[in-house]
Amino acid sequence: MTNNKPQDNKLFIVNSKNDTIFMKSPDMLKAATKYSDTLNLAEGNYYIMLTDSAGDGLEFWFQAEAGYGRLQLKDAFGNLIHLFESDCGNGQFYSFRADKNAVVDTTVSQLSVNIYPRMVKDYLSVYTTTNKKSTLKLRITKDGEYIEQHEYTNIRESVTGMDVRHLKEGRYVMEIYIDGEHKMNRRFNKR
C-alpha cells in the first residue's frame, strides 16, 4: 500500500543472476493505493528491495501528511511470509528463496500493528496484520495510568478506526495483546 508520496518509492525483486524480474517505479504508483501482485517465481534465490529517495520510508511519525504505507510478502494463500517496517528510512531489503515445496509455518506468530497518525487530534487508525484470526486487545495508558481498553475478535488483516477526541493532550502508550498475550507497545501523542 502506497503512502501519499509514491513518487519517492521504487520496489524491485531481483534473482540470483541480478536480473530484475519485477519492478514498481514511481510512475506506476498512485497515492494511498493498495497493490496486490501475484508472482510465480522459479525456484531460486531472490531479494526484494524497497527504496525511498526522501529517506522517510512508507510512514514517518513526524510527517503525518505523507500518509501511511506498508509492504508485506505473502504466499499464494495469503499467509504472511515477511512483514516490513513502514518507518524504514531509505528503504528495506529482504533475501529469500522460492521453493515449490515451501510451506509457511502458520504456527509461528507473524504480527504487525501500527498506529497512524501517531500525532493525532481526533481519530487514528490501527493497522493490524497477523497470520491467523486472533483477538486483538488494545490497552491505553498515560503516564502508567490505565485509561481505557478496546477488544476486537477475528482480526487477521484489518484497519480499525479509533476516536480519541475525548483524551486529554499528552503522550499515550497503546499496549498490544494478541489472544491474551502482550506482544508490543505503540505510542501516540494527542494534541
Short mmCIF file of C-alpha atoms in Angstrom, two decimals:
data_model
loop_
_atom_site.label_atom_id
_atom_site.label_comp_id
_atom_site.label_asym_id
_atom_site.label_seq_id
_atom_site.Cartn_x
_atom_site.Cartn_y
_atom_site.Cartn_z
CA MET A 1 0.00 0.00 0.00
CA THR A 2 1.50 3.32 -1.04
CA ASN A 3 1.58 6.39 1.17
CA ASN A 4 0.74 9.89 -0.08
CA LYS A 5 4.19 10.27 -1.67
CA PRO A 6 4.65 7.28 -4.02
CA GLN A 7 6.95 9.38 -6.21
CA ASP A 8 9.67 8.67 -3.61
CA ASN A 9 9.45 4.87 -3.85
CA LYS A 10 10.66 2.05 -6.06
CA LEU A 11 10.17 -1.66 -5.46
CA PHE A 12 12.30 -4.39 -7.07
CA ILE A 13 12.55 -8.16 -6.98
CA VAL A 14 15.89 -9.42 -8.27
CA ASN A 15 17.01 -13.01 -8.93
CA SER A 16 20.42 -14.58 -8.26
CA LYS A 17 21.60 -13.64 -11.78
CA ASN A 18 20.98 -10.00 -10.80
CA ASP A 19 18.07 -9.75 -13.24
CA THR A 20 15.21 -7.52 -12.14
CA ILE A 21 12.16 -9.75 -12.56
CA PHE A 22 9.62 -7.36 -11.05
CA MET A 23 9.55 -3.62 -10.54
CA LYS A 24 7.16 -0.89 -9.43
CA SER A 25 8.50 2.54 -10.32
CA PRO A 26 7.11 5.90 -9.17
CA ASP A 27 5.33 6.49 -12.49
CA MET A 28 3.38 3.23 -11.93
CA LEU A 29 2.15 4.13 -8.43
CA LYS A 30 -0.78 6.21 -7.22
CA ALA A 31 -1.02 7.78 -3.77
CA ALA A 32 -2.71 5.85 -0.94
CA THR A 33 -3.42 2.83 -3.14
CA LYS A 34 -3.28 -0.88 -2.31
CA TYR A 35 -1.49 -3.07 -4.84
CA SER A 36 -1.62 -6.87 -4.71
CA ASP A 37 0.73 -8.52 -7.17
CA THR A 38 0.88 -12.29 -7.64
CA LEU A 39 4.17 -13.64 -8.94
CA ASN A 40 5.00 -17.18 -9.98
CA LEU A 41 8.72 -17.37 -9.21
CA ALA A 42 11.01 -20.11 -10.49
CA GLU A 43 12.88 -21.97 -7.76
CA GLY A 44 15.91 -19.99 -6.68
CA ASN A 45 17.27 -17.14 -4.62
CA TYR A 46 15.86 -13.61 -4.74
CA TYR A 47 15.78 -10.35 -2.91
CA ILE A 48 13.10 -7.72 -2.63
CA MET A 49 14.15 -4.14 -2.19
CA LEU A 50 12.12 -1.03 -1.44
CA THR A 51 13.89 2.30 -1.85
CA ASP A 52 12.75 5.72 -0.66
CA SER A 53 14.53 8.71 -2.19
CA ALA A 54 13.26 11.12 0.52
CA GLY A 55 14.58 8.94 3.36
CA ASP A 56 11.29 8.87 5.27
CA GLY A 57 10.04 5.38 4.40
CA LEU A 58 6.41 4.47 3.92
CA GLU A 59 5.49 6.19 7.19
CA PHE A 60 7.27 8.67 9.42
CA TRP A 61 5.61 9.76 12.66
CA PHE A 62 6.68 13.38 12.32
CA GLN A 63 5.32 13.75 8.78
CA ALA A 64 1.71 12.60 9.05
CA GLU A 65 0.84 14.46 5.83
CA ALA A 66 3.00 11.94 3.92
CA GLY A 67 0.46 9.25 4.82
CA TYR A 68 0.85 5.63 5.78
CA GLY A 69 2.02 2.82 3.51
CA ARG A 70 3.09 -0.75 4.11
CA LEU A 71 4.73 -3.70 2.40
CA GLN A 72 4.00 -7.38 3.03
CA LEU A 73 5.23 -10.58 1.42
CA LYS A 74 2.66 -13.41 1.39
CA ASP A 75 2.28 -16.83 -0.15
CA ALA A 76 -0.45 -17.63 -2.72
CA PHE A 77 -2.87 -18.49 0.12
CA GLY A 78 -2.47 -15.14 1.88
CA ASN A 79 -0.20 -16.47 4.64
CA LEU A 80 2.41 -13.97 5.78
CA ILE A 81 5.99 -14.71 4.89
CA HIS A 82 7.53 -11.42 5.94
CA LEU A 83 6.30 -8.08 7.31
CA PHE A 84 8.29 -4.96 6.57
CA GLU A 85 8.54 -1.99 8.93
CA SER A 86 6.82 1.07 7.40
CA ASP A 87 9.04 3.53 9.27
CA CYS A 88 12.05 2.38 7.25
CA GLY A 89 14.02 5.48 6.25
CA ASN A 90 15.75 4.85 2.92
CA GLY A 91 14.04 1.50 2.39
CA GLN A 92 14.03 -2.22 3.07
CA PHE A 93 15.99 -5.25 1.83
CA TYR A 94 14.95 -8.88 2.24
CA SER A 95 16.55 -12.00 0.75
CA PHE A 96 14.51 -15.18 0.26
CA ARG A 97 14.41 -18.47 -1.58
CA ALA A 98 11.50 -19.63 -3.75
CA ASP A 99 10.91 -23.37 -3.48
CA LYS A 100 7.96 -25.32 -4.93
CA ASN A 101 7.74 -27.37 -1.70
CA ALA A 102 7.88 -24.39 0.65
CA VAL A 103 5.07 -24.09 3.19
CA VAL A 104 4.57 -21.14 5.50
CA ASP A 105 4.62 -22.23 9.14
CA THR A 106 1.38 -20.65 10.36
CA THR A 107 2.04 -21.85 13.91
CA VAL A 108 4.77 -19.21 14.19
CA SER A 109 3.22 -15.87 15.02
CA GLN A 110 3.61 -13.08 12.49
CA LEU A 111 2.30 -9.76 13.72
CA SER A 112 2.32 -6.16 12.64
CA VAL A 113 0.41 -3.44 14.49
CA ASN A 114 0.86 0.20 13.52
CA ILE A 115 -0.90 3.39 14.51
CA TYR A 116 -1.46 6.21 12.04
CA PRO A 117 -1.19 9.08 12.63
CA ARG A 118 0.89 8.98 15.78
CA MET A 119 0.44 12.72 16.36
CA VAL A 120 -3.34 12.96 16.49
CA LYS A 121 -6.12 15.42 17.31
CA ASP A 122 -9.27 13.39 16.78
CA TYR A 123 -9.11 9.99 15.03
CA LEU A 124 -6.41 7.42 14.46
CA SER A 125 -6.29 4.09 12.65
CA VAL A 126 -4.81 0.84 13.95
CA TYR A 127 -3.43 -1.32 11.12
CA THR A 128 -3.20 -4.96 12.19
CA THR A 129 -1.85 -7.93 10.24
CA THR A 130 -1.40 -11.41 11.68
CA ASN A 131 -1.17 -14.84 10.06
CA LYS A 132 -4.23 -16.28 11.80
CA LYS A 133 -7.55 -14.95 13.06
CA SER A 134 -6.92 -13.56 16.51
CA THR A 135 -8.39 -11.48 19.30
CA LEU A 136 -6.76 -8.06 19.44
CA LYS A 137 -6.83 -6.14 22.72
CA LEU A 138 -5.61 -2.54 22.87
CA ARG A 139 -4.97 -1.22 26.37
CA ILE A 140 -4.29 2.53 26.52
CA THR A 141 -2.30 4.12 29.35
CA LYS A 142 -0.92 7.59 30.06
CA ASP A 143 1.98 8.07 32.48
CA GLY A 144 1.48 4.46 33.63
CA GLU A 145 -2.20 5.03 34.48
CA TYR A 146 -4.87 2.87 32.82
CA ILE A 147 -7.20 4.94 30.59
CA GLU A 148 -9.28 2.51 28.51
CA GLN A 149 -9.33 -0.78 26.62
CA HIS A 150 -10.70 -1.93 23.25
CA GLU A 151 -11.09 -5.53 22.08
CA TYR A 152 -11.70 -6.89 18.57
CA THR A 153 -12.26 -10.52 17.59
CA ASN A 154 -11.46 -12.47 14.40
CA ILE A 155 -8.77 -9.98 13.35
CA ARG A 156 -6.39 -11.11 10.62
CA GLU A 157 -5.86 -8.09 8.41
CA SER A 158 -7.75 -5.01 9.46
CA VAL A 159 -7.83 -1.27 9.74
CA THR A 160 -9.64 -0.22 12.91
CA GLY A 161 -10.65 3.39 13.41
CA MET A 162 -10.48 4.87 16.88
CA ASP A 163 -11.98 8.12 18.16
CA VAL A 164 -9.57 9.79 20.60
CA ARG A 165 -11.22 13.22 20.82
CA HIS A 166 -12.12 12.55 24.46
CA LEU A 167 -8.48 12.02 25.52
CA LYS A 168 -6.54 14.86 27.11
CA GLU A 169 -3.42 16.17 25.39
CA GLY A 170 -0.29 14.17 26.08
CA ARG A 171 1.68 11.06 25.27
CA TYR A 172 -0.10 7.69 25.40
CA VAL A 173 1.02 4.07 25.25
CA MET A 174 -1.10 1.51 23.45
CA GLU A 175 -0.31 -1.96 24.80
CA ILE A 176 -1.00 -4.60 22.13
CA TYR A 177 -2.27 -8.05 23.14
CA ILE A 178 -2.97 -10.89 20.73
CA ASP A 179 -5.02 -13.79 22.12
CA GLY A 180 -4.31 -12.55 25.64
CA GLU A 181 -0.52 -12.34 25.22
CA HIS A 182 1.27 -8.98 25.37
CA LYS A 183 3.16 -8.53 22.08
CA MET A 184 4.30 -4.90 21.86
CA ASN A 185 3.66 -1.28 22.74
CA ARG A 186 2.99 1.58 20.35
CA ARG A 187 3.00 5.25 21.32
CA PHE A 188 0.91 8.15 20.10
CA ASN A 189 0.64 11.82 21.02
CA LYS A 190 -2.71 13.55 21.46
CA ARG A 191 -2.55 17.24 20.52
#
